[in-house]
Amino acid sequence: MPSPACGETTVLRREAHPAVAPAVIFRRRTLADREEVLGRIMLAPALIYVIVLVAAPLLLAVLLSFSASFSGSLEFRWIGLRNFATIIRDPQFHLALRNTTLFTIISQILVMILAVTAAHVLDAAFLGRRVVRFLLLLPWAVPVSLAAMAWTWIFDSTFSVINWTLKVAGLLDGWFYWFGDPTLAMIAIITVHVWRMFPFATVIVLAGMTAVPQDIREAAVIDGASFWRRLFQVQLPLLLPIVTVAVLFGVVFTSTDLGVVWLLTRGGPYNSTHVLPTLAFQRGILGANLGEGASIAIFLLPVLLVAAVGMLRVARRTEVGT
Amino acid sequence: MRRRRVLRVVKRILVYGAALLFTVFAIFPFYWMLLTSFKTNRDLYVGATDLGHIPWIFNEAPTLQHVRLLFFGTPYLVWVRNTVLIGAAVVLITLVCAVPAGYSLARLTGRWGERLGIGIFLTYLVPSTLLFIPFARVIALLGLQNTPWALILIYPTFTIPFCTWLLMGFFRSIPRDIEEQGMIDGYSRWGVIRVIVLPLAVSGILTAVIFAFTLVLQEFVYALTFISSVGKMTVSLGVPVALVRGDVFYWGSLMAAALITSVPIAVVYNLFIDRFIAGLTAGAVKG
């Protein structure tokens, strides 16, 4: 490497510390001094990993959806839109699409109501607040497959504690076969999704609330704004960006979740609770029809695109704000 | 004056009431795991039809039989070992990639680095349910079906984006002046990273390690897709899939496994959640 010309860094050093500068100038310039090169080298491993193992497979998923591909052989035959034609005529797929939308929308509405309320509760000073916060976070921290098993047991058709309690309270005449009835099974699945997602949303909203300047809230109180006005005209608008982030995360995590439905119902009873991920798993992995599985999973892509665009927008808006 | 005091008391009651409701909702399944793990079978399988038998409490003295069965009669400990080994390998790969990348995005790359940072973070959102099908092809091509290597290769696809973003936040929170001072003192950029930045970022790196590890522990979809032998499963796959024999559920042991696995994870996760939020938001704020 040629000996040091007046690089950016050396100039900066001389200005900053004129007395020391000459000694520094004669130190050999190494790779480590060329910041933009060093930056790229340091970024490369992560970037390559992400491109090779996220971006490329994502593209492969799209390609597979246009092909007749089966696990067990590595054959790849282009068949155009035939997979899509098959699934679009399939009532099972329609049901899965409807279920995914329904699960996601209902559970996200419930999650956001619970999360904003819980965040307000946790924001108030009260005894044992730290303990409550700790306990509220447990559902999010626990492995979803294990939590789903606990819920499966809670909703067990013979031993369900919920049934027992409702019976004793005199609220239930007959019997709830939680996973034997499509509507009840959906209620169970939504319950578990809400249970799992609301702690995470609460934490995000809480972080957003602490970021809202205290003096704005106080000013609203002093100006005599009522509780509801404060909530709807001061708090919520300021919280909007962060709530948007929480909702986008929630939508992505819920609509693409495979574990909860798979472990609770396996898509049953009579395939009535399938969502896109479980159907894709059933057809693509268990049924070995990778092409068809991929074309089902592809329908999750628009959700992701909307989420990504939404996130970028929020990021840009907060950038302008600061 | 009195009305105001009444109002305050009502408000207190509301806050405590709501806090209690949320807590009960959140921890109910954990209570159920605990109860089921230590109940005798006779106490457990009465069924909800007998309204005189209260399922909410121990009607008979607690027992350790389910826990004993779990440890000595099931491959639970093998699954724990598999999970720890896979987790360690994934953490290692993640650190090698994410630490330099996080620093680079925080300091060495200007505006395009910021965009790239957001781009890398967004890949965290690409769900396993979209990727397990193409991965099925990739893993078959590499001949890695039903080996831990499949998971070791795939898990960094979500830990690297996440940890890179997290570490970017931590590196940004280190004051620039300290680094500049170091360079004035004659260190190269690389020297500054080694001698000044890394020691200061230890807590951030530790947070990244914890999160990468908990993400591995929680993963279910890829394990379900690629691991089929019971002896090669991870905890989060083995417990729900292999502890169920035919149609018989060993609920006592199953819940014991869920409890023993999830409580430590949840506690550790909780201990680090504040740092994690700090890192996450620091990544979003411009440095």
mmCIF file of C-alpha atoms in Angstrom, chain B residues 26-259:
data_model
loop_
_atom_site.group_PDB
_atom_site.id
_atom_site.type_symbol
_atom_site.label_atom_id
_atom_site.label_comp_id
_atom_site.label_asym_id
_atom_site.label_seq_id
_atom_site.Cartn_x
_atom_site.Cartn_y
_atom_site.Cartn_z
ATOM 1 C CA ALA B 26 -51.837 -13.410 31.184
ATOM 2 C CA ILE B 27 -50.780 -15.996 33.738
ATOM 3 C CA PHE B 28 -53.782 -18.327 33.726
ATOM 4 C CA PRO B 29 -52.165 -20.908 31.378
ATOM 5 C CA PHE B 30 -49.033 -20.888 33.534
ATOM 6 C CA TYR B 31 -51.100 -21.546 36.620
ATOM 7 C CA TRP B 32 -52.707 -24.377 34.720
ATOM 8 C CA MET B 33 -49.332 -25.838 33.754
ATOM 9 C CA LEU B 34 -48.250 -25.701 37.383
ATOM 10 C CA LEU B 35 -51.408 -27.329 38.659
ATOM 11 C CA THR B 36 -51.394 -30.064 36.034
ATOM 12 C CA SER B 37 -47.693 -30.856 36.484
ATOM 13 C CA PHE B 38 -48.087 -31.759 40.135
ATOM 14 C CA LYS B 39 -51.582 -33.216 40.348
ATOM 15 C CA THR B 40 -52.071 -36.927 40.798
ATOM 16 C CA ASN B 41 -53.743 -38.637 37.866
ATOM 17 C CA ARG B 42 -56.775 -39.400 39.997
ATOM 18 C CA ASP B 43 -57.142 -35.709 40.751
ATOM 19 C CA LEU B 44 -56.452 -34.756 37.137
ATOM 20 C CA TYR B 45 -58.745 -36.995 35.152
ATOM 21 C CA VAL B 46 -61.999 -36.571 36.974
ATOM 22 C CA GLY B 47 -63.375 -34.535 34.155
ATOM 23 C CA ALA B 48 -65.335 -31.350 34.204
ATOM 24 C CA THR B 49 -68.573 -33.303 34.291
ATOM 25 C CA ASP B 50 -68.317 -33.836 38.035
ATOM 26 C CA LEU B 51 -69.349 -30.423 39.274
ATOM 27 C CA GLY B 52 -68.534 -31.324 42.868
ATOM 28 C CA HIS B 53 -64.856 -31.797 42.041
ATOM 29 C CA ILE B 54 -63.090 -28.441 41.924
ATOM 30 C CA PRO B 55 -60.405 -28.501 39.190
ATOM 31 C CA TRP B 56 -58.888 -25.169 40.272
ATOM 32 C CA ILE B 57 -57.026 -26.519 43.301
ATOM 33 C CA PHE B 58 -55.091 -29.559 44.511
ATOM 34 C CA ASN B 59 -57.710 -31.931 45.848
ATOM 35 C CA GLU B 60 -55.040 -34.483 46.658
ATOM 36 C CA ALA B 61 -51.484 -33.907 47.803
ATOM 37 C CA PRO B 62 -49.180 -32.811 44.934
ATOM 38 C CA THR B 63 -47.000 -35.475 43.340
ATOM 39 C CA LEU B 64 -43.697 -35.576 41.494
ATOM 40 C CA GLN B 65 -44.609 -38.568 39.354
ATOM 41 C CA HIS B 66 -45.135 -36.567 36.153
ATOM 42 C CA VAL B 67 -41.832 -34.743 36.529
ATOM 43 C CA ARG B 68 -40.066 -38.026 37.207
ATOM 44 C CA LEU B 69 -41.656 -39.569 34.135
ATOM 45 C CA LEU B 70 -40.610 -36.555 32.080
ATOM 46 C CA PHE B 71 -36.961 -36.751 33.087
ATOM 47 C CA PHE B 72 -36.499 -40.520 33.175
ATOM 48 C CA GLY B 73 -39.157 -41.879 30.857
ATOM 49 C CA THR B 74 -39.088 -39.432 27.927
ATOM 50 C CA PRO B 75 -36.364 -37.993 25.679
ATOM 51 C CA TYR B 76 -36.866 -34.532 27.246
ATOM 52 C CA LEU B 77 -33.224 -34.190 28.302
ATOM 53 C CA VAL B 78 -32.071 -35.151 24.806
ATOM 54 C CA TRP B 79 -34.250 -32.386 23.400
ATOM 55 C CA VAL B 80 -32.795 -29.923 25.885
ATOM 56 C CA ARG B 81 -29.289 -30.910 24.809
ATOM 57 C CA ASN B 82 -30.193 -30.581 21.107
ATOM 58 C CA THR B 83 -31.716 -27.179 21.701
ATOM 59 C CA VAL B 84 -28.688 -25.906 23.619
ATOM 60 C CA LEU B 85 -26.241 -27.138 20.955
ATOM 61 C CA ILE B 86 -28.242 -25.673 18.088
ATOM 62 C CA GLY B 87 -28.734 -22.466 20.053
ATOM 63 C CA ALA B 88 -25.009 -22.119 20.729
ATOM 64 C CA ALA B 89 -24.111 -22.627 17.068
ATOM 65 C CA VAL B 90 -26.750 -20.143 15.928
ATOM 66 C CA VAL B 91 -25.618 -17.550 18.476
ATOM 67 C CA LEU B 92 -22.047 -17.907 17.245
ATOM 68 C CA ILE B 93 -22.995 -17.428 13.590
ATOM 69 C CA THR B 94 -25.235 -14.531 14.535
ATOM 70 C CA LEU B 95 -22.508 -12.717 16.460
ATOM 71 C CA VAL B 96 -19.932 -13.165 13.704
ATOM 72 C CA CYS B 97 -22.336 -11.556 11.243
ATOM 73 C CA ALA B 98 -24.334 -9.097 13.319
ATOM 74 C CA VAL B 99 -21.683 -7.399 15.467
ATOM 75 C CA PRO B 100 -19.586 -6.065 12.566
ATOM 76 C CA ALA B 101 -22.698 -5.300 10.548
ATOM 77 C CA GLY B 102 -24.304 -3.413 13.430
ATOM 78 C CA TYR B 103 -21.189 -1.301 13.924
ATOM 79 C CA SER B 104 -20.784 -0.699 10.252
ATOM 80 C CA LEU B 105 -24.362 0.512 9.890
ATOM 81 C CA ALA B 106 -24.072 2.708 12.960
ATOM 82 C CA ARG B 107 -20.787 4.409 12.103
ATOM 83 C CA LEU B 108 -19.127 3.617 8.826
ATOM 84 C CA THR B 109 -21.850 3.899 6.257
ATOM 85 C CA GLY B 110 -23.638 7.172 5.849
ATOM 86 C CA ARG B 111 -27.159 7.686 4.633
ATOM 87 C CA TRP B 112 -27.346 4.574 2.477
ATOM 88 C CA GLY B 113 -26.359 2.587 5.546
ATOM 89 C CA GLU B 114 -29.409 3.869 7.316
ATOM 90 C CA ARG B 115 -31.670 2.677 4.518
ATOM 91 C CA LEU B 116 -29.841 -0.614 4.382
ATOM 92 C CA GLY B 117 -30.329 -0.981 8.126
ATOM 93 C CA ILE B 118 -34.072 -0.607 7.745
ATOM 94 C CA GLY B 119 -33.947 -3.013 4.813
ATOM 95 C CA ILE B 120 -32.138 -5.661 6.856
ATOM 96 C CA PHE B 121 -34.598 -5.197 9.689
ATOM 97 C CA LEU B 122 -37.539 -5.658 7.338
ATOM 98 C CA THR B 123 -36.227 -9.074 6.353
ATOM 99 C CA TYR B 124 -36.970 -10.055 9.962
ATOM 100 C CA LEU B 125 -40.611 -9.669 8.991
ATOM 101 C CA VAL B 126 -40.413 -12.265 6.229
ATOM 102 C CA PRO B 127 -42.200 -15.096 7.976
ATOM 103 C CA SER B 128 -41.114 -18.698 8.255
ATOM 104 C CA THR B 129 -44.420 -19.697 6.700
ATOM 105 C CA LEU B 130 -43.366 -18.137 3.402
ATOM 106 C CA LEU B 131 -39.892 -19.603 3.555
ATOM 107 C CA PHE B 132 -40.354 -23.165 4.721
ATOM 108 C CA ILE B 133 -41.375 -24.343 1.266
ATOM 109 C CA PRO B 134 -38.364 -22.981 -0.636
ATOM 110 C CA PHE B 135 -36.154 -24.091 2.261
ATOM 111 C CA ALA B 136 -37.564 -27.606 1.863
ATOM 112 C CA ARG B 137 -36.004 -27.573 -1.602
ATOM 113 C CA VAL B 138 -32.736 -26.011 -0.450
ATOM 114 C CA ILE B 139 -32.356 -28.413 2.470
ATOM 115 C CA ALA B 140 -33.110 -31.383 0.211
ATOM 116 C CA LEU B 141 -30.540 -30.121 -2.274
ATOM 117 C CA LEU B 142 -27.925 -29.917 0.474
ATOM 118 C CA GLY B 143 -28.977 -33.289 1.875
ATOM 119 C CA LEU B 144 -29.571 -31.863 5.335
ATOM 120 C CA GLN B 145 -33.065 -33.240 6.021
ATOM 121 C CA ASN B 146 -33.570 -34.364 9.576
ATOM 122 C CA THR B 147 -30.210 -33.070 10.804
ATOM 123 C CA PRO B 148 -29.526 -30.269 13.268
ATOM 124 C CA TRP B 149 -27.485 -28.576 10.517
ATOM 125 C CA ALA B 150 -30.679 -27.667 8.715
ATOM 126 C CA LEU B 151 -31.804 -25.636 11.699
ATOM 127 C CA ILE B 152 -28.333 -24.209 12.342
ATOM 128 C CA LEU B 153 -28.281 -22.961 8.755
ATOM 129 C CA ILE B 154 -31.809 -21.542 8.771
ATOM 130 C CA TYR B 155 -32.195 -19.986 12.216
ATOM 131 C CA PRO B 156 -29.682 -17.184 11.575
ATOM 132 C CA THR B 157 -32.044 -15.928 8.857
ATOM 133 C CA PHE B 158 -34.141 -14.377 11.579
ATOM 134 C CA THR B 159 -31.556 -13.867 14.337
ATOM 135 C CA ILE B 160 -29.119 -11.926 12.116
ATOM 136 C CA PRO B 161 -31.586 -9.234 10.979
ATOM 137 C CA PHE B 162 -32.923 -8.850 14.472
ATOM 138 C CA CYS B 163 -29.570 -8.697 16.233
ATOM 139 C CA THR B 164 -28.017 -6.443 13.595
ATOM 140 C CA TRP B 165 -30.763 -3.905 14.184
ATOM 141 C CA LEU B 166 -30.444 -4.263 17.953
ATOM 142 C CA LEU B 167 -26.666 -3.856 17.905
ATOM 143 C CA MET B 168 -26.872 -0.921 15.521
ATOM 144 C CA GLY B 169 -28.909 0.806 18.224
ATOM 145 C CA PHE B 170 -26.394 -0.036 20.922
ATOM 146 C CA PHE B 171 -23.420 1.136 18.893
ATOM 147 C CA ARG B 172 -25.168 4.394 18.142
ATOM 148 C CA SER B 173 -25.745 5.037 21.805
ATOM 149 C CA ILE B 174 -21.958 5.057 22.381
ATOM 150 C CA PRO B 175 -20.849 8.684 22.112
ATOM 151 C CA ARG B 176 -18.920 9.450 18.948
ATOM 152 C CA ASP B 177 -16.507 11.671 20.895
ATOM 153 C CA ILE B 178 -14.974 8.721 22.695
ATOM 154 C CA GLU B 179 -14.106 7.090 19.393
ATOM 155 C CA GLU B 180 -12.771 10.298 17.909
ATOM 156 C CA GLN B 181 -10.645 10.847 20.987
ATOM 157 C CA GLY B 182 -9.262 7.358 20.509
ATOM 158 C CA MET B 183 -8.312 8.120 16.923
ATOM 159 C CA ILE B 184 -6.667 11.363 17.930
ATOM 160 C CA ASP B 185 -4.623 9.300 20.357
ATOM 161 C CA GLY B 186 -3.357 7.328 17.385
ATOM 162 C CA TYR B 187 -5.607 4.328 17.159
ATOM 163 C CA SER B 188 -6.842 3.221 13.783
ATOM 164 C CA ARG B 189 -10.579 2.712 13.308
ATOM 165 C CA TRP B 190 -10.049 -0.972 13.845
ATOM 166 C CA GLY B 191 -8.079 -0.301 17.023
ATOM 167 C CA VAL B 192 -10.851 1.932 18.297
ATOM 168 C CA ILE B 193 -13.374 -0.833 17.712
ATOM 169 C CA ARG B 194 -11.253 -3.407 19.476
ATOM 170 C CA VAL B 195 -10.061 -1.372 22.450
ATOM 171 C CA ILE B 196 -12.876 1.103 23.063
ATOM 172 C CA VAL B 197 -16.130 0.149 21.359
ATOM 173 C CA LEU B 198 -16.378 -3.584 22.024
ATOM 174 C CA PRO B 199 -15.797 -3.322 25.784
ATOM 175 C CA LEU B 200 -18.458 -0.600 25.968
ATOM 176 C CA ALA B 201 -20.877 -2.686 23.926
ATOM 177 C CA VAL B 202 -20.617 -5.807 26.066
ATOM 178 C CA SER B 203 -24.057 -5.361 27.577
ATOM 179 C CA GLY B 204 -25.550 -4.797 24.143
ATOM 180 C CA ILE B 205 -23.847 -7.890 22.752
ATOM 181 C CA LEU B 206 -25.053 -9.904 25.734
ATOM 182 C CA THR B 207 -28.590 -8.729 25.021
ATOM 183 C CA ALA B 208 -28.211 -9.842 21.413
ATOM 184 C CA VAL B 209 -26.968 -13.254 22.585
ATOM 185 C CA ILE B 210 -29.925 -13.684 24.924
ATOM 186 C CA PHE B 211 -32.396 -12.706 22.234
ATOM 187 C CA ALA B 212 -30.874 -14.868 19.559
ATOM 188 C CA PHE B 213 -30.984 -17.775 21.982
ATOM 189 C CA THR B 214 -34.584 -17.223 23.068
ATOM 190 C CA LEU B 215 -35.650 -16.867 19.439
ATOM 191 C CA VAL B 216 -34.089 -20.273 18.758
ATOM 192 C CA LEU B 217 -35.837 -21.779 21.774
ATOM 193 C CA GLN B 218 -39.169 -20.429 20.614
ATOM 194 C CA GLU B 219 -38.938 -21.510 16.991
ATOM 195 C CA PHE B 220 -41.375 -24.197 15.959
ATOM 196 C CA VAL B 221 -42.189 -24.077 12.247
ATOM 197 C CA TYR B 222 -38.794 -24.952 10.765
ATOM 198 C CA ALA B 223 -38.234 -27.648 13.360
ATOM 199 C CA LEU B 224 -41.615 -29.114 12.489
ATOM 200 C CA THR B 225 -40.784 -29.023 8.798
ATOM 201 C CA PHE B 226 -37.266 -30.408 8.857
ATOM 202 C CA ILE B 227 -36.859 -32.648 11.894
ATOM 203 C CA SER B 228 -38.693 -35.946 11.960
ATOM 204 C CA SER B 229 -36.798 -38.265 14.332
ATOM 205 C CA VAL B 230 -37.731 -37.949 17.966
ATOM 206 C CA GLY B 231 -34.085 -38.060 19.057
ATOM 207 C CA LYS B 232 -33.182 -35.032 16.948
ATOM 208 C CA MET B 233 -35.978 -32.721 18.022
ATOM 209 C CA THR B 234 -35.701 -29.489 19.931
ATOM 210 C CA VAL B 235 -37.702 -28.858 23.076
ATOM 211 C CA SER B 236 -40.332 -26.689 21.454
ATOM 212 C CA LEU B 237 -40.984 -29.377 18.840
ATOM 213 C CA GLY B 238 -40.528 -32.506 20.923
ATOM 214 C CA VAL B 239 -42.844 -31.553 23.751
ATOM 215 C CA PRO B 240 -45.983 -30.904 21.693
ATOM 216 C CA VAL B 241 -45.298 -33.503 18.998
ATOM 217 C CA ALA B 242 -43.538 -36.451 20.617
ATOM 218 C CA LEU B 243 -44.988 -36.398 24.121
ATOM 219 C CA VAL B 244 -48.343 -37.222 22.614
ATOM 220 C CA ARG B 245 -48.493 -40.966 22.036
ATOM 221 C CA GLY B 246 -51.198 -41.815 19.580
ATOM 222 C CA ASP B 247 -54.284 -40.218 20.980
ATOM 223 C CA VAL B 248 -53.145 -40.407 24.574
ATOM 224 C CA PHE B 249 -51.901 -37.161 26.056
ATOM 225 C CA TYR B 250 -49.655 -37.459 29.105
ATOM 226 C CA TRP B 251 -50.897 -34.133 30.278
ATOM 227 C CA GLY B 252 -49.032 -34.147 33.583
ATOM 228 C CA SER B 253 -45.601 -34.664 31.995
ATOM 229 C CA LEU B 254 -46.480 -32.480 29.050
ATOM 230 C CA MET B 255 -47.381 -29.542 31.261
ATOM 231 C CA ALA B 256 -44.333 -30.180 33.445
ATOM 232 C CA ALA B 257 -42.146 -29.948 30.341
ATOM 233 C CA ALA B 258 -43.900 -26.762 29.242
ATOM 234 C CA LEU B 259 -43.493 -25.223 32.672
#
